[in-house]
Short mmCIF file of C-alpha atoms in Angstrom, two decimals:
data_model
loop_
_atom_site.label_atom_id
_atom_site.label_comp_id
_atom_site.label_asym_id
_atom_site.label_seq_id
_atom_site.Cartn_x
_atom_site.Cartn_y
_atom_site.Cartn_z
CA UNK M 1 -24.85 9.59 -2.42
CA UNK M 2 -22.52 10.69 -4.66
CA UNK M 3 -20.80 8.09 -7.79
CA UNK M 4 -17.28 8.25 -8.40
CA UNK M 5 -15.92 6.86 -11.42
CA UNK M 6 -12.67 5.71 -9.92
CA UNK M 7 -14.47 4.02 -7.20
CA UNK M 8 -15.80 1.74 -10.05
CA UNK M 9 -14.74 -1.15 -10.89
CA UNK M 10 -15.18 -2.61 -14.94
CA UNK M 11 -18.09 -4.48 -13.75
CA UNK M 12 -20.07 -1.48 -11.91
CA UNK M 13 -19.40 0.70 -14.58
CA UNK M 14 -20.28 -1.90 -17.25
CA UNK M 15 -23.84 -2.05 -15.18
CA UNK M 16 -24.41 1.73 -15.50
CA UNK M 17 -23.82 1.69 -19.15
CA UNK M 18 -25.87 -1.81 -19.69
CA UNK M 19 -28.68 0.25 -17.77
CA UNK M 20 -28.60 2.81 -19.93
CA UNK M 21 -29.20 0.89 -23.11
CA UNK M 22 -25.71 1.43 -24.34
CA UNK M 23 -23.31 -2.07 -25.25
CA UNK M 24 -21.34 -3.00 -22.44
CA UNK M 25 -17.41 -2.35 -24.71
CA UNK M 26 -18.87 1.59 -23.65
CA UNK M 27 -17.72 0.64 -20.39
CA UNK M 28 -14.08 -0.34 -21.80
CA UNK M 29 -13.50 2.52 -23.78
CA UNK M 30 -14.61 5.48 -20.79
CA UNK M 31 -11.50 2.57 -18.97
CA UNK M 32 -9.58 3.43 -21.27
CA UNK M 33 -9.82 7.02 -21.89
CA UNK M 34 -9.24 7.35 -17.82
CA UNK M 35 -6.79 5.34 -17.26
CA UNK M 36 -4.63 4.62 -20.74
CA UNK M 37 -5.34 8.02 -22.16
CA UNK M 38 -5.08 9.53 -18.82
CA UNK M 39 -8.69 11.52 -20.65
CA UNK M 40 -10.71 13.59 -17.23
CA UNK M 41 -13.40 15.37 -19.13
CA UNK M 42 -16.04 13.09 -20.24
CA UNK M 43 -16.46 15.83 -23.23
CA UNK M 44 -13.55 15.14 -25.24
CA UNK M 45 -13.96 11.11 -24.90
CA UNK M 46 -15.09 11.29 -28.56
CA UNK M 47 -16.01 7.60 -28.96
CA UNK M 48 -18.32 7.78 -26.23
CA UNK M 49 -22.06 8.27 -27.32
CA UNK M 50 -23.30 11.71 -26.09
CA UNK M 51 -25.79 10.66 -24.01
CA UNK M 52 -23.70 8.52 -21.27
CA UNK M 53 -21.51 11.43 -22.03
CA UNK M 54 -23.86 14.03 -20.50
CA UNK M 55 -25.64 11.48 -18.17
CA UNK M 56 -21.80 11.01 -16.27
CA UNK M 57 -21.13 14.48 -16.56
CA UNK M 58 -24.29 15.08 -14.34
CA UNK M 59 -24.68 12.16 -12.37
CA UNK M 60 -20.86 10.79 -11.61
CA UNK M 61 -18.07 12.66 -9.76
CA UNK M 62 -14.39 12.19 -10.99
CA UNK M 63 -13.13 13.66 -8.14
CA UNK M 64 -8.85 14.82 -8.53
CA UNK M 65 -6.47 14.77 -5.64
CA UNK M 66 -4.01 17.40 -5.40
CA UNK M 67 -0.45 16.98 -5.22
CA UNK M 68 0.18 20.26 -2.76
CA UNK M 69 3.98 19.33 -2.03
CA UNK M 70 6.76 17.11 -3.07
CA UNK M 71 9.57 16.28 -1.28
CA UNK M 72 12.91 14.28 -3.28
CA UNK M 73 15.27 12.42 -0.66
CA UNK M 74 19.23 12.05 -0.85
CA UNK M 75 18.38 8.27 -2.55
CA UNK M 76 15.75 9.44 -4.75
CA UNK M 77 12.57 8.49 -3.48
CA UNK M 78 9.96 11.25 -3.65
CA UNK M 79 7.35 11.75 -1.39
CA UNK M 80 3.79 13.35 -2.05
CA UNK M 81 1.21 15.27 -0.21
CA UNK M 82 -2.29 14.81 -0.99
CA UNK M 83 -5.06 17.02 -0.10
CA UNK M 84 -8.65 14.97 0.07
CA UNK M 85 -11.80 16.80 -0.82
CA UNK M 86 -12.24 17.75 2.74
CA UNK M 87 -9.03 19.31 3.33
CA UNK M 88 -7.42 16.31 4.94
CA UNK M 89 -4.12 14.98 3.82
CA UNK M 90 -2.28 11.26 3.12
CA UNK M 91 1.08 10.76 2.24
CA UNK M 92 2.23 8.44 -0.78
CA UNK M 93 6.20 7.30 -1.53
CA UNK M 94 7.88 6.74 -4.62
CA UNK M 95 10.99 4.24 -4.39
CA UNK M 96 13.42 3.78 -7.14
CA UNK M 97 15.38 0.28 -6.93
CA UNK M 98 17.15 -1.60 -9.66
CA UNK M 99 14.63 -1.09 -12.22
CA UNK M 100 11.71 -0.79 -10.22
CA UNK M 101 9.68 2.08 -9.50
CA UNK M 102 7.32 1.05 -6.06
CA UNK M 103 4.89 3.40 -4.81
CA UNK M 104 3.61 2.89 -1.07
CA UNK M 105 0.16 4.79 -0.98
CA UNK M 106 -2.08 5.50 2.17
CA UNK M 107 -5.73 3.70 3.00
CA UNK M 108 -6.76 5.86 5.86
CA UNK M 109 -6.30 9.66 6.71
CA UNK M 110 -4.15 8.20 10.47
CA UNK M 111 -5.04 4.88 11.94
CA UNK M 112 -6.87 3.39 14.84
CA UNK M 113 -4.32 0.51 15.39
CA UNK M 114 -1.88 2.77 18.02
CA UNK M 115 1.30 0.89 17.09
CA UNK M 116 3.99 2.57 19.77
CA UNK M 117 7.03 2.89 17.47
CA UNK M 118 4.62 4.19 13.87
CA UNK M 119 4.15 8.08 13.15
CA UNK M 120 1.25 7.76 11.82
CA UNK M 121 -0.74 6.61 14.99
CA UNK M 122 0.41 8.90 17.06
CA UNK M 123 -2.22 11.52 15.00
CA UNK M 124 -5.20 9.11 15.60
CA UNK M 125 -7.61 8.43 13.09
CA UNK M 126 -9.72 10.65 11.27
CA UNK M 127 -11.31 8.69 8.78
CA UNK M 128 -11.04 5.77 5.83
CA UNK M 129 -9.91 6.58 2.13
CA UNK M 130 -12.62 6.05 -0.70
CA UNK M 131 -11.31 3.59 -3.51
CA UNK M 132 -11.31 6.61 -5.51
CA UNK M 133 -8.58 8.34 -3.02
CA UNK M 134 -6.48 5.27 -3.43
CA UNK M 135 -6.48 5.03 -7.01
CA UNK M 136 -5.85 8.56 -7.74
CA UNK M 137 -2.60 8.45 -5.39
CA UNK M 138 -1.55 5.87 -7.99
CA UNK M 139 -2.36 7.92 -11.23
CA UNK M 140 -1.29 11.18 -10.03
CA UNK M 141 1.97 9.56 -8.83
CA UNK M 142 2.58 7.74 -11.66
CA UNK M 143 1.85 10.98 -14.15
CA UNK M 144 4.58 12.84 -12.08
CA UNK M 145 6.56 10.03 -12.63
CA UNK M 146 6.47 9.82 -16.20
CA UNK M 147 6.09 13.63 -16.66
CA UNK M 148 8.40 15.22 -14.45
CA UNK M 149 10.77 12.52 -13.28
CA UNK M 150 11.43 11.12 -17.07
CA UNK M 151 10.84 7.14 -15.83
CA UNK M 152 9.29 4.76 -17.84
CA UNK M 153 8.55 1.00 -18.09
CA UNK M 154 9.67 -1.22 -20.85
CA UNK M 155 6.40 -1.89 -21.86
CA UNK M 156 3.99 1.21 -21.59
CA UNK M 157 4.45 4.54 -22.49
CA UNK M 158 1.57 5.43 -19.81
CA UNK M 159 2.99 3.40 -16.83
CA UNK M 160 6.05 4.25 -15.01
CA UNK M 161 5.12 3.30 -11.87
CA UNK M 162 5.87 -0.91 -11.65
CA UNK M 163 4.89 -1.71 -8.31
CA UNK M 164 2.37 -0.81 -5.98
CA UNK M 165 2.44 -1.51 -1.94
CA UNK M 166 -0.65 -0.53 0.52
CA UNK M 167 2.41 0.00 3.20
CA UNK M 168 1.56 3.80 3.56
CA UNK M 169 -0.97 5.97 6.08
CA UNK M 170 -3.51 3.30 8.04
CA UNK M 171 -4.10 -0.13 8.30
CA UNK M 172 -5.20 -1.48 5.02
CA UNK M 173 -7.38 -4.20 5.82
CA UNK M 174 -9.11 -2.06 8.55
CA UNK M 175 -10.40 -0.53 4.89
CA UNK M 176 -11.09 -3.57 2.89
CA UNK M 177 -14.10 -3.01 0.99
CA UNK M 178 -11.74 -0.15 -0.37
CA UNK M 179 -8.63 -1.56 -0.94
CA UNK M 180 -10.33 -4.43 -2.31
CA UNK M 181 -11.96 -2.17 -4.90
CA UNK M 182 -9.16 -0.53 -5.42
CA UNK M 183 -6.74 -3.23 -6.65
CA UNK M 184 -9.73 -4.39 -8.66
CA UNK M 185 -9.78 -1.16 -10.62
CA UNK M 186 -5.95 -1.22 -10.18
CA UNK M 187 -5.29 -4.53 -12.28
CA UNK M 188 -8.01 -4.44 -14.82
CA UNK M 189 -6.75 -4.70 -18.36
CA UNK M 190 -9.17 -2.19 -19.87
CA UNK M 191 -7.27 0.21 -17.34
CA UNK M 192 -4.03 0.65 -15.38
CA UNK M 193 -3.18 -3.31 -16.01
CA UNK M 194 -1.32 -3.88 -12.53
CA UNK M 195 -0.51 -7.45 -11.95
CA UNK M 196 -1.81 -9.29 -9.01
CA UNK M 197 1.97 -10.79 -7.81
CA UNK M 198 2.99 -6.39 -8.49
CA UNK M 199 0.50 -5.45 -5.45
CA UNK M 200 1.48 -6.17 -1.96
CA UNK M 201 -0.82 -4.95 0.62
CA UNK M 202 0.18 -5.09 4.40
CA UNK M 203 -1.42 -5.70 7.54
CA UNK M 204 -0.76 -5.50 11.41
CA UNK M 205 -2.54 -9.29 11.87
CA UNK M 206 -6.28 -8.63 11.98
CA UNK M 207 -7.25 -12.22 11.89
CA UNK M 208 -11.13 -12.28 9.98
CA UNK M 209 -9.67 -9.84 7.58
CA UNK M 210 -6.42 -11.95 6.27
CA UNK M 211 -8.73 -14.32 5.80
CA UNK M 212 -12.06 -12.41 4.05
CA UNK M 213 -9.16 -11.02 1.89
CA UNK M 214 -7.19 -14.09 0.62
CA UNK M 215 -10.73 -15.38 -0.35
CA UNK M 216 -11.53 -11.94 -1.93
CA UNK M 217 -8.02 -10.80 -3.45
CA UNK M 218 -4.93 -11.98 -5.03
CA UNK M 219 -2.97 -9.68 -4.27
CA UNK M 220 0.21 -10.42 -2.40
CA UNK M 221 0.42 -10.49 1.78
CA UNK M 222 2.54 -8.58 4.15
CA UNK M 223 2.36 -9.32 7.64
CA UNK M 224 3.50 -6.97 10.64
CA UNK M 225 4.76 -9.35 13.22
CA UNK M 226 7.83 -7.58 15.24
CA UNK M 227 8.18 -9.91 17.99
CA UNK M 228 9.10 -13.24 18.79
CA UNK M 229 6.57 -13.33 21.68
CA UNK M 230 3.42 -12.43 22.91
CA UNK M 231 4.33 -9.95 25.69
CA UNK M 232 6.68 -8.00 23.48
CA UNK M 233 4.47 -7.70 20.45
CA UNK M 234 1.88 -6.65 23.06
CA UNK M 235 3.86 -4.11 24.11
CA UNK M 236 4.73 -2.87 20.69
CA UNK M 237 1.45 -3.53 18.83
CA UNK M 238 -1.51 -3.13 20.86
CA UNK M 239 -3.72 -5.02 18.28
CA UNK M 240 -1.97 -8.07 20.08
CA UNK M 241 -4.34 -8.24 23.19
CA UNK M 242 -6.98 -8.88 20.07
CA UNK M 243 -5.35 -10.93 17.63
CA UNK M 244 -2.64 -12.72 19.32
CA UNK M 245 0.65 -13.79 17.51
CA UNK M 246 0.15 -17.18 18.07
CA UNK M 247 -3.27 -17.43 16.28
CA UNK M 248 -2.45 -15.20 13.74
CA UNK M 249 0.19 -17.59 12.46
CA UNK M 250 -2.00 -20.34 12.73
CA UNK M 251 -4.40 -18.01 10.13
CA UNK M 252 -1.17 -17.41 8.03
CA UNK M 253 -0.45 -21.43 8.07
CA UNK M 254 -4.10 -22.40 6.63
CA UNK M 255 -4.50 -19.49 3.93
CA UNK M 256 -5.52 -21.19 0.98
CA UNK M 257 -2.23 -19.80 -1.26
CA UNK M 258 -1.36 -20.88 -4.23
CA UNK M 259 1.46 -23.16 -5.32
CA UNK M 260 5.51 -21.12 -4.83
CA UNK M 261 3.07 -18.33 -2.82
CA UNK M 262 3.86 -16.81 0.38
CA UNK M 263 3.30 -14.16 2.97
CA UNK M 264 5.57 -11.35 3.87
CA UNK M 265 6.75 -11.20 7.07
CA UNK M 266 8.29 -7.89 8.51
CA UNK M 267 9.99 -7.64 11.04
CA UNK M 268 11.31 -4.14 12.68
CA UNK M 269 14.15 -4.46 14.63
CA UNK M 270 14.71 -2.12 18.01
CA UNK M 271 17.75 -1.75 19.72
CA UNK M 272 17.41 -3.77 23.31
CA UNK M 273 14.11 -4.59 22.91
CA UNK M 274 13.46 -7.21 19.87
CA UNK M 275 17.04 -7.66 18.56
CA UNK M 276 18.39 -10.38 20.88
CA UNK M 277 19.71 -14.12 20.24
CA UNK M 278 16.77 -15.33 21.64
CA UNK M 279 14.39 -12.75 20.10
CA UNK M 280 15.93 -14.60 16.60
CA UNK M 281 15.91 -18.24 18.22
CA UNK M 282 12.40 -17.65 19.14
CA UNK M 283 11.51 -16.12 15.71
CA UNK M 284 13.32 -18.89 13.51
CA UNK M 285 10.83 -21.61 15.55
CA UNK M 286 7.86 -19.80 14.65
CA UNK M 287 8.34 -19.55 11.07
CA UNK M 288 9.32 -23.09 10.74
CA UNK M 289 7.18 -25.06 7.93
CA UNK M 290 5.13 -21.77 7.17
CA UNK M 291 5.02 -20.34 3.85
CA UNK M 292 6.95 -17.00 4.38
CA UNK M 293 9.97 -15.12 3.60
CA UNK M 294 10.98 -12.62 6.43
CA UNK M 295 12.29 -9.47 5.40
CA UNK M 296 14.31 -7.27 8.74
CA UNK M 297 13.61 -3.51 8.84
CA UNK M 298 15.96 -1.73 11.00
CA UNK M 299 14.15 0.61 12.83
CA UNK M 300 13.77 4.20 11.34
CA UNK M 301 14.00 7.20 14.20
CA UNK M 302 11.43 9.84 14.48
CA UNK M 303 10.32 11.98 17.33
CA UNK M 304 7.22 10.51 17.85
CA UNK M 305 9.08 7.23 19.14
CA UNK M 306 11.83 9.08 20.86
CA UNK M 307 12.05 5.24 23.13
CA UNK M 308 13.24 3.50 19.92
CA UNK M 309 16.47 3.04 18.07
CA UNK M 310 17.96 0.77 15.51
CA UNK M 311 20.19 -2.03 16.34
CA UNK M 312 24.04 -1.83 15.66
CA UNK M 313 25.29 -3.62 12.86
CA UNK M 314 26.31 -6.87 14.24
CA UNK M 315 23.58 -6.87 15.99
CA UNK M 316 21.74 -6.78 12.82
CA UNK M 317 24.22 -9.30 11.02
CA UNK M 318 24.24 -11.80 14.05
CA UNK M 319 20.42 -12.23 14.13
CA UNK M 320 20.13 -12.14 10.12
CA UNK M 321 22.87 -14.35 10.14
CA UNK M 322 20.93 -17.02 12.92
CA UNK M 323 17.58 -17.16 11.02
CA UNK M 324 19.37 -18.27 7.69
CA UNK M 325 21.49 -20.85 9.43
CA UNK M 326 18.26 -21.92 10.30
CA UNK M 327 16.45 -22.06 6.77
CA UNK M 328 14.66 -18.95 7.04
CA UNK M 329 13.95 -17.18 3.85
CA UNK M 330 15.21 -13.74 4.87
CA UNK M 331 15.95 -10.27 4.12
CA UNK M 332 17.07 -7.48 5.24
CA UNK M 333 15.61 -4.34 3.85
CA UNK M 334 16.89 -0.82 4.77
CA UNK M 335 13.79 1.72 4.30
CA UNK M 336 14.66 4.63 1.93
CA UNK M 337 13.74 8.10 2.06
CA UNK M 338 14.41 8.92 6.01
CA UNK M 339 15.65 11.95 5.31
CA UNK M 340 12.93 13.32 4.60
CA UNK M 341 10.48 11.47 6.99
CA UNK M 342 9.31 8.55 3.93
CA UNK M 343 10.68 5.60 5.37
CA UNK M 344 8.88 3.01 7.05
CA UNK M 345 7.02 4.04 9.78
CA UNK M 346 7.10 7.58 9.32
CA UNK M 347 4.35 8.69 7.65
CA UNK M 348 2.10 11.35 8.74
CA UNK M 349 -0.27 14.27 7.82
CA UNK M 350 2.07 16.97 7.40
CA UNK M 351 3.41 19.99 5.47
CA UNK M 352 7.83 19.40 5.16
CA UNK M 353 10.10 21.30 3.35
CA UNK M 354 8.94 22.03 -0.52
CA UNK M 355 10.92 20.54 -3.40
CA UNK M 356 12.57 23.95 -5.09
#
């Protein structure tokens, strides 16, 4: 089987280059000619003694995604198409916002999960993303970033990107040994030096993996609940009938988080469906004494989900308005990009319009 050097982590690679007779800082400096010099070809790593430099160049892949089309919406946010080494594609999301630059990036090529009101289930699931795949949406959108779109961070010259959230194609946890891998690479010093509380990954509630990855990760939580109830979640998130709501909070109340951390709930609202007073009387007694902060995502439309449709304004203000009355931590968080299909919940392989 093939080795790819984004796929390892500082301590695999450091076990390569132990095995090879060579000190282990070898392994920090090929880190840092990847991912701080942004360096591909293991020739010009100068620093590097020539024989890992020919042993990687025959016996480890560094395997490029391809940006193949960009896409820049009315507010900004840019979306990218990736084509995979097999031909298959993921989308990834850049999103500006008061001196933040986020990036949502993809874990699977579709998803198994079947969610009724997400574009990406409604093209199945083809397969899972290699760590590699993960961490190369990351760099490549962060060098287009920097190169082309002129950002920068305060305190890099390399970084632009500030943020990173597993939000995109797939259900992240569904991949764990990647992701988990990936955020590993992801925050190591010796490379792109992403802090723990900067990573957010998100999940649809399957229950053994919140739990294998609090004890594996520390990477912040997101939680898909979008329901106050069994039935409707059901309904809306088939996963349900597996992992119901009920126990899934129970997992959220016992995770072993540190002190001032929580989980992220989201919540999509739908016009007639989830949006009611009691929908938000229900919700405000389930998230009582748990360590969350809600945040309210009003639907986005998209023909796959033609049944769907946001929730008027007061609507929206009269159930935001209930859950803080009631002590709820809450937000309400209007997804950017739509024009241009890179808002939450639309996400698909797919060719759109080219940026000019």
């Amino acid at each position: 089987m093939t080795i790819e050097l984004k796929s390892l982590n500082l301590n695999d690679l450091t076990g390569i280059v132990t095995g090879l007779g060579k000190p282990a800082y070898a392994a920090k400096n090929i880190y840092r000619w990847i991912y701080k010099r942004r360096m591909e070809d293991f020739a010009n790593m100068t620093d590097i003694a020539k024989l890992l430099r020919e042993h990687f160049q025959r016996n480890i892949s560094n395997t490029n995604l391809k940006i193949i089309e960009t896409q820049r919406a009315k507010d900004d946010c840019v979306k990218f198409l990736f084509e995979l080494h097999d031909s298959n594609t993921v989308e990834a999301v850049l999103i500006p916002h008061e001196g933040r630059l986020t990036l949502c990036v993809s874990t699977q090529v579709g998803c198994k999960m079947d969610c009724q009101f997400c574009c990406t289930a409604k093209q199945g699931f083809t397969r899972n993303l290699e760590a590699y795949e993960i961490v190369e949406q990351v760099l490549k959108s962060n060098d287009y970033a920097r190169d082309v779109l002129k950002y920068r961070t305060d305190d890099s010259e390399i970084r632009a990107v500030t943020n990173i959230v597993y939000m995109g194609m797939g259900e992240p946890l569904d991949n764990i040994d990647s992701v988990v891998k990936s955020i590993e690479i992801l925050s190591e010093d010796f490379g792109p030096g992403f802090g723990m509380r900067k990573i957010t990954v998100s999940t649809c509630g399957l229950i053994p993996k919140v739990e294998e990855f609090k004890k594996r990760c520390a990477a912040k939580l997101a939680v898909s609940l979008n329901a106050a109830d069994e039935k409707t979640r059901s309904e809306l998130m088939p996963i349900n009938r597996a992992y119901p709501m009920m126990e899934l909070l129970q997992t959220i109340k016992k995770l072993p988080l540190k002190k001032f951390e929580f989980v992220t709930i989201e919540y999509i609202l739908f016009k007639g469906f989830n949006d009611r007073m009691e929908d938000a009387k229900n919700l405000a007694k389930l998230l009582k004494d748990l360590p969350i902060k809600l945040n309210l995502i009003p639907f986005n439309a998209h023909e796959y989900a033609p049944g769907f449709s946001a929730p008027d304004e007061r609507t929206l203000h009269d159930f935001y308005g209930y859950l803080a009355s009631k002590g709820v931590i809450c937000n309400v968080r209007y997804s950017r990009g739509a024009d241009i299909a890179a808002a939450c919940g639309q996400l698909k392989s797919r060719h759109g319009k080219r940026d000019a």
